[in-house]
Short mmCIF file of C-alpha atoms in Angstrom, two decimals:
data_model
loop_
_atom_site.label_atom_id
_atom_site.label_comp_id
_atom_site.label_asym_id
_atom_site.label_seq_id
_atom_site.Cartn_x
_atom_site.Cartn_y
_atom_site.Cartn_z
CA MET A 1 -24.50 -6.84 -9.72
CA THR A 2 -23.31 -5.05 -12.83
CA THR A 3 -19.93 -4.68 -14.36
CA ASN A 4 -20.47 -1.33 -16.05
CA ARG A 5 -17.30 0.52 -16.58
CA GLU A 6 -19.42 3.72 -15.11
CA ASP A 7 -21.38 1.67 -12.51
CA LEU A 8 -17.99 -0.20 -10.93
CA VAL A 9 -15.85 3.34 -10.64
CA GLU A 10 -19.05 4.66 -8.72
CA GLU A 11 -18.98 1.49 -6.80
CA ALA A 12 -15.10 1.74 -6.58
CA ALA A 13 -15.51 5.88 -5.84
CA LYS A 14 -17.83 4.89 -3.01
CA VAL A 15 -15.30 2.38 -1.21
CA ILE A 16 -12.41 4.42 -1.26
CA SER A 17 -14.02 7.35 0.08
CA GLN A 18 -14.70 5.45 3.17
CA GLY A 19 -11.95 3.12 3.21
CA SER A 20 -8.83 5.36 3.06
CA LYS A 21 -9.25 9.10 2.75
CA SER A 22 -5.42 9.93 2.76
CA PHE A 23 -4.87 7.54 -0.47
CA ARG A 24 -8.53 9.38 -1.95
CA PHE A 25 -7.51 12.58 -1.45
CA ALA A 26 -3.80 11.85 -3.53
CA SER A 27 -5.91 10.51 -6.54
CA GLN A 28 -7.65 13.56 -6.64
CA ILE A 29 -4.52 14.81 -8.68
CA PHE A 30 -4.62 12.45 -11.04
CA ASP A 31 -5.99 12.56 -14.54
CA ARG A 32 -8.95 11.62 -15.03
CA GLU A 33 -8.58 8.13 -16.50
CA THR A 34 -5.59 7.11 -13.88
CA ARG A 35 -7.94 8.61 -11.33
CA GLU A 36 -10.39 5.89 -11.64
CA ARG A 37 -8.46 3.31 -12.91
CA SER A 38 -6.61 3.63 -9.54
CA TRP A 39 -10.01 3.36 -7.42
CA LEU A 40 -10.72 0.53 -9.45
CA LEU A 41 -7.74 -1.42 -8.22
CA TYR A 42 -8.41 -0.08 -4.80
CA ALA A 43 -11.76 -1.44 -4.16
CA TRP A 44 -10.18 -4.71 -4.79
CA CYS A 45 -7.34 -4.76 -2.26
CA ARG A 46 -9.67 -3.35 0.27
CA ALA A 47 -11.73 -6.20 -0.34
CA CYS A 48 -9.25 -8.85 0.26
CA ASP A 49 -8.18 -6.92 3.38
CA ASP A 50 -11.57 -6.61 4.71
CA VAL A 51 -12.27 -10.39 3.58
CA THR A 52 -8.94 -12.03 5.48
CA ASP A 53 -9.55 -9.83 8.68
CA GLY A 54 -13.15 -9.57 9.14
CA GLN A 55 -13.32 -5.77 9.09
CA THR A 56 -15.49 -3.35 7.50
CA LEU A 57 -13.46 -1.25 5.18
CA GLY A 58 -10.34 -1.18 7.30
CA HIS A 59 -12.65 -1.18 10.43
CA ASN A 60 -13.66 -3.73 13.46
CA ALA A 61 -11.46 -6.21 12.92
CA VAL A 62 -11.75 -9.78 14.16
CA THR A 63 -9.90 -13.26 14.15
CA PRO A 64 -12.21 -15.01 11.03
CA LYS A 65 -12.70 -18.74 12.73
CA ASP A 66 -12.47 -19.67 8.82
CA PRO A 67 -8.88 -17.71 7.53
CA GLU A 68 -8.19 -20.70 4.91
CA SER A 69 -11.47 -20.88 3.32
CA ARG A 70 -11.72 -17.04 3.22
CA ILE A 71 -7.85 -17.43 1.32
CA ALA A 72 -9.42 -19.92 -0.89
CA PHE A 73 -12.80 -18.01 -1.72
CA LEU A 74 -10.46 -14.48 -2.64
CA ARG A 75 -7.85 -16.82 -5.14
CA GLN A 76 -11.12 -18.30 -6.85
CA LYS A 77 -12.69 -14.96 -7.36
CA THR A 78 -9.35 -12.80 -8.11
CA ALA A 79 -8.37 -15.83 -10.82
CA ALA A 80 -12.35 -15.91 -11.94
CA ALA A 81 -11.71 -11.68 -12.35
CA LEU A 82 -8.62 -11.71 -14.40
CA ALA A 83 -10.03 -14.46 -16.73
CA GLY A 84 -12.70 -12.27 -18.06
CA LYS A 85 -15.48 -13.50 -16.27
CA SER A 86 -18.25 -11.60 -14.01
CA THR A 87 -18.10 -12.43 -10.33
CA GLY A 88 -20.91 -10.49 -9.28
CA LEU A 89 -18.64 -8.91 -6.95
CA ALA A 90 -17.82 -5.42 -7.62
CA ALA A 91 -14.70 -5.22 -6.29
CA PHE A 92 -13.89 -8.83 -8.02
CA ASP A 93 -14.77 -7.27 -11.32
CA ALA A 94 -13.65 -3.87 -10.73
CA PHE A 95 -10.22 -5.73 -10.61
CA GLY A 96 -10.58 -7.54 -14.21
CA LEU A 97 -11.20 -4.40 -15.42
CA VAL A 98 -8.37 -2.57 -14.21
CA ALA A 99 -6.12 -5.62 -14.49
CA LYS A 100 -7.17 -5.54 -19.13
CA GLU A 101 -7.34 -2.48 -18.99
CA CYS A 102 -3.26 -1.38 -17.95
CA ALA A 103 -2.52 -5.08 -18.36
CA ILE A 104 -1.40 -5.37 -15.00
CA PRO A 105 0.47 -9.00 -14.83
CA ALA A 106 -1.51 -11.99 -12.79
CA ASP A 107 1.58 -12.67 -10.80
CA LEU A 108 1.19 -9.31 -8.98
CA ALA A 109 -2.05 -10.14 -7.68
CA ALA A 110 -0.68 -13.85 -6.86
CA ASP A 111 2.06 -11.36 -5.00
CA HIS A 112 -0.67 -9.53 -3.17
CA LEU A 113 -2.73 -12.46 -2.21
CA ALA A 114 0.21 -14.13 -0.81
CA GLY A 115 0.59 -11.49 2.35
CA PHE A 116 -3.48 -12.37 3.36
CA THR A 117 -2.33 -16.22 3.25
CA ARG A 118 0.72 -15.09 5.58
CA ASP A 119 -2.01 -13.13 7.62
CA ALA A 120 -4.65 -15.79 7.61
CA ALA A 121 -1.78 -18.54 8.98
CA GLY A 122 -1.27 -16.48 11.63
CA TRP A 123 2.25 -15.25 10.50
CA ARG A 124 4.75 -13.71 12.77
CA PRO A 125 8.25 -11.95 10.90
CA ALA A 126 11.28 -13.60 12.24
CA ASN A 127 13.43 -10.92 11.30
CA GLU A 128 13.92 -7.85 8.95
CA ARG A 129 13.97 -9.34 5.86
CA GLU A 130 10.72 -11.41 6.60
CA LEU A 131 8.79 -8.34 7.35
CA LEU A 132 10.22 -6.09 4.16
CA SER A 133 8.46 -9.26 2.10
CA TYR A 134 5.57 -9.33 4.07
CA CYS A 135 5.20 -5.84 3.89
CA TYR A 136 5.49 -5.98 -0.10
CA GLN A 137 3.38 -8.59 -0.50
CA VAL A 138 0.41 -6.88 0.94
CA ALA A 139 1.64 -3.01 -0.36
CA GLY A 140 4.28 -2.92 -2.52
CA ALA A 141 3.06 -5.02 -4.96
CA VAL A 142 -0.22 -2.88 -5.25
CA GLY A 143 2.67 -0.05 -5.70
CA VAL A 144 4.18 -2.02 -9.02
CA MET A 145 0.41 -2.12 -10.28
CA MET A 146 0.01 1.27 -9.43
CA ALA A 147 3.09 1.77 -11.70
CA HIS A 148 1.08 -0.23 -14.32
CA VAL A 149 -2.25 1.87 -13.83
CA MET A 150 -0.09 5.21 -14.50
CA GLY A 151 1.60 3.67 -17.56
CA VAL A 152 4.89 2.99 -16.05
CA ASP A 153 6.91 0.60 -19.11
CA PRO A 154 6.37 -3.15 -18.36
CA THR A 155 9.95 -3.88 -18.50
CA GLY A 156 11.26 -0.45 -16.17
CA ARG A 157 12.77 -3.12 -13.57
CA ASP A 158 14.25 -0.16 -11.60
CA THR A 159 11.05 1.99 -11.83
CA LEU A 160 9.14 -0.81 -10.67
CA ASP A 161 11.63 -1.70 -7.74
CA ARG A 162 11.30 1.69 -6.75
CA ALA A 163 7.15 1.87 -7.22
CA ALA A 164 7.58 -0.86 -4.76
CA ASP A 165 9.45 0.35 -2.01
CA LEU A 166 6.62 3.34 -1.82
CA GLY A 167 3.74 0.54 -0.90
CA ILE A 168 6.80 -0.74 1.52
CA ALA A 169 7.23 2.58 2.83
CA PHE A 170 3.58 3.16 3.48
CA GLN A 171 3.36 -0.47 4.83
CA LEU A 172 6.15 0.07 7.35
CA ALA A 173 4.23 3.50 8.65
CA ASN A 174 0.83 1.65 9.26
CA ILE A 175 2.51 -0.91 11.07
CA ALA A 176 4.16 1.52 13.11
CA ARG A 177 0.72 3.25 13.46
CA ASP A 178 -1.27 -0.20 14.78
CA ILE A 179 1.16 -1.87 16.84
CA VAL A 180 -0.89 -1.58 19.35
CA GLU A 181 -4.50 -2.01 17.67
CA ASP A 182 -3.15 -5.55 15.91
CA ALA A 183 -1.59 -6.97 19.31
CA LYS A 184 -5.56 -6.27 20.78
CA VAL A 185 -6.69 -8.91 17.93
CA GLY A 186 -3.75 -11.36 17.86
CA ARG A 187 -1.47 -9.32 15.17
CA THR A 188 2.17 -8.78 15.56
CA TYR A 189 4.51 -7.82 12.80
CA LEU A 190 7.22 -6.54 13.92
CA PRO A 191 10.32 -8.76 14.07
CA ALA A 192 10.80 -11.55 16.19
CA ASP A 193 14.20 -10.76 16.69
CA TRP A 194 13.74 -6.75 17.30
CA LEU A 195 11.37 -7.93 20.27
CA ALA A 196 14.17 -10.30 21.75
CA GLU A 197 16.57 -7.34 21.22
CA GLU A 198 14.26 -5.40 23.31
CA GLY A 199 13.08 -8.36 26.39
CA LEU A 200 9.31 -7.96 24.64
CA SER A 201 7.23 -10.82 23.68
CA ASP A 202 3.96 -10.79 21.65
CA ALA A 203 1.99 -10.24 24.28
CA ASP A 204 3.39 -7.12 25.68
CA LEU A 205 2.80 -5.66 23.12
CA ALA A 206 -0.62 -3.89 24.23
CA ASP A 207 0.40 -3.18 27.82
CA PRO A 208 0.83 0.15 27.88
CA ALA A 209 3.94 -0.63 30.95
CA HIS A 210 6.10 -1.16 27.40
CA ARG A 211 5.58 2.41 25.41
CA GLN A 212 8.52 3.43 26.13
CA THR A 213 10.33 0.38 24.42
CA LEU A 214 7.48 0.82 21.66
CA ALA A 215 8.87 3.94 20.73
CA ARG A 216 11.92 3.23 20.79
CA ILE A 217 11.05 0.42 17.98
CA THR A 218 9.25 2.58 16.50
CA GLN A 219 11.94 5.37 15.75
CA ARG A 220 13.46 2.09 13.82
CA LEU A 221 10.48 1.90 11.73
CA ALA A 222 10.13 5.32 10.43
CA ALA A 223 14.06 5.16 9.88
CA LEU A 224 13.37 1.97 7.75
CA ALA A 225 10.50 3.20 5.74
CA GLU A 226 12.06 6.74 4.71
CA ASP A 227 14.78 4.57 3.67
CA TYR A 228 12.21 3.21 0.85
CA ARG A 229 10.00 6.43 0.63
CA ARG A 230 13.45 8.33 -0.44
CA SER A 231 13.99 5.59 -2.65
CA SER A 232 10.31 5.52 -4.35
CA LYS A 233 11.06 9.30 -5.06
CA VAL A 234 13.32 8.98 -8.40
CA GLY A 235 10.86 6.53 -9.49
CA ALA A 236 8.24 9.23 -8.74
CA ALA A 237 10.66 11.77 -10.67
CA ARG A 238 10.03 9.59 -14.20
CA LEU A 239 6.19 10.32 -14.12
CA PRO A 240 4.26 12.49 -16.18
CA ILE A 241 3.46 15.84 -13.80
CA ARG A 242 0.49 14.67 -12.86
CA SER A 243 1.24 11.52 -11.72
CA ARG A 244 4.57 12.70 -9.96
CA TRP A 245 2.71 15.36 -7.76
CA ALA A 246 -0.33 12.69 -6.93
CA VAL A 247 2.48 9.52 -5.88
CA LEU A 248 4.82 12.38 -3.69
CA SER A 249 1.72 13.62 -2.32
CA ALA A 250 0.89 10.29 -0.69
CA ALA A 251 4.17 9.84 -0.20
CA GLY A 252 3.80 13.20 2.14
CA ILE A 253 1.21 12.27 3.86
CA TYR A 254 1.78 8.56 4.81
CA GLY A 255 5.36 10.04 5.79
CA GLU A 256 3.75 12.19 8.27
CA VAL A 257 1.99 9.29 9.74
CA ALA A 258 5.24 7.83 10.46
CA THR A 259 6.89 10.91 11.81
CA ARG A 260 4.01 11.94 14.18
CA ALA A 261 4.59 8.26 15.61
CA VAL A 262 7.77 8.84 16.26
CA THR A 263 6.84 12.36 17.45
CA LEU A 264 4.33 11.51 19.77
CA GLY A 265 6.64 8.87 21.45
CA PRO A 266 5.05 6.83 24.31
CA ARG A 267 1.63 8.27 23.46
CA ALA A 268 1.43 7.39 19.70
CA TRP A 269 -0.73 4.76 20.65
CA ASP A 270 -2.98 6.63 23.23
CA ARG A 271 -5.29 7.48 19.98
CA ARG A 272 -5.28 6.51 16.26
CA ILE A 273 -2.90 9.14 14.34
CA HIS A 274 -5.02 11.31 12.30
CA ILE A 275 -4.26 13.55 9.47
CA SER A 276 -6.25 16.38 9.08
CA LYS A 277 -7.76 17.57 5.58
CA ALA A 278 -5.58 21.05 6.70
CA GLU A 279 -2.95 19.21 6.70
CA LYS A 280 -2.87 17.03 4.14
CA PHE A 281 -3.59 20.09 1.98
CA ALA A 282 -0.39 21.46 3.43
CA LEU A 283 1.11 18.40 2.02
CA VAL A 284 0.04 18.40 -0.74
CA ILE A 285 1.36 21.97 -1.98
CA GLU A 286 4.63 21.20 -1.07
CA ALA A 287 4.43 17.76 -2.81
CA PHE A 288 3.77 19.98 -5.62
CA GLY A 289 6.77 21.79 -5.18
CA GLU A 290 8.76 19.05 -4.92
CA ALA A 291 7.62 17.40 -7.90
CA LEU A 292 8.87 20.67 -10.26
CA TRP A 293 12.56 19.86 -9.37
CA PRO A 294 14.74 16.60 -10.15
CA ALA A 295 15.18 14.07 -7.35
CA ARG A 296 18.42 13.11 -6.60
CA ASN A 297 20.05 10.14 -7.68
CA ILE A 298 19.48 8.11 -4.88
CA SER A 299 20.99 4.35 -5.13
CA ARG A 300 19.08 0.92 -3.68
CA GLU A 301 21.83 -0.56 -3.27
CA GLY A 302 21.66 -2.66 0.43
CA LEU A 303 17.00 -2.40 0.22
CA TRP A 304 15.38 -5.30 0.09
CA THR A 305 14.16 -5.97 -3.25
CA ARG A 306 10.90 -8.04 -4.63
CA PRO A 307 11.61 -11.14 -6.40
CA SER A 308 12.32 -11.41 -9.97
CA ALA A 309 9.13 -11.19 -12.14
CA PRO A 310 8.40 -13.26 -15.48
CA ALA A 311 9.79 -11.45 -18.53
CA PRO A 312 6.89 -8.69 -19.34
CA ARG A 313 5.13 -8.56 -22.52
CA ARG A 314 4.50 -4.98 -24.05
CA ALA A 315 1.58 -5.25 -26.01
CA ARG A 316 -0.70 -2.91 -24.26
CA SER A 317 -4.82 -2.91 -23.83
CA PRO A 318 -6.35 -0.40 -26.76
CA ARG A 319 -7.49 1.46 -23.42
CA ALA A 320 -3.84 1.98 -21.72
CA ARG A 321 -2.72 5.25 -21.42
CA PRO A 322 1.33 5.09 -23.14
CA SER A 323 3.49 6.55 -20.22
CA ALA A 324 4.94 10.14 -20.96
CA VAL A 325 8.23 8.95 -20.53
CA ARG A 326 10.03 5.64 -20.16
CA PRO A 327 11.29 4.32 -18.42
CA ALA A 328 10.33 4.70 -15.25
CA ALA A 329 6.57 4.97 -10.49
CA ARG A 330 -2.50 -2.61 3.45
CA LYS A 331 -3.92 -1.50 5.35
#
């Protein structure tokens, strides 16, 4: 497998085109360098998810018989990529490249893989705090890595926290959308204490008789997602205009997934929620208008916050594009 940058970008473009039409749609707004780097990062995230779940580009998940060895494989290949070694796999070589270009800290990759380790172990969240920590690992950490891709000052803690908030919001929306689908393959991401309050067990989630109860839980997930999405917009406002617009577009598209799930109520799982291209375009236009105005200064007080990271280095790769503003922004 080539480690040529142009070939890796081309391969990553193919992966995102099939793996996440929503993220690819929003990523078109970035300048070329940021867009390519976002695709390189996505290719690795997609590979980690697919290997863990025994799926292809996010589809046809099965329960793997060798979960521990799959996680060991991900850790080995990721470590090699971060060490600048060729792995023979485009997704990992792509991550090694973007991590080098954007000085992405290794601890963020470790955070991301920790979420997949939980999945491989059959983990279930006991409460909301555990749910949010998982959402950070599988999506919020990616938001922080994307902040590095967009040139955010690595010492800008508040902005990086708000980038994590957007990833958390995305994952909460995905969980709401996929409650029944996940349950069918033995996955439950709803907190155990939430289910207990509703008199449900994991085994009840795929049963159509409980759809009305799931609709109430979805309202709770969507409200939680909205808290984190609103916070993330404060960080997005600190970005250069094109990155700001792209981030707000993605926030709008994923926010619509949660909104649609709430609107559909018990029918939310009759078929997979789909946002059409025309609807995405309308949300992108709306995001452009939002990007032109200053964001409201919303406090993060009361929101779950990612663990403290080691003090970052200020040095950047010669290819890294500095942010125009300082400091600032799984499935």
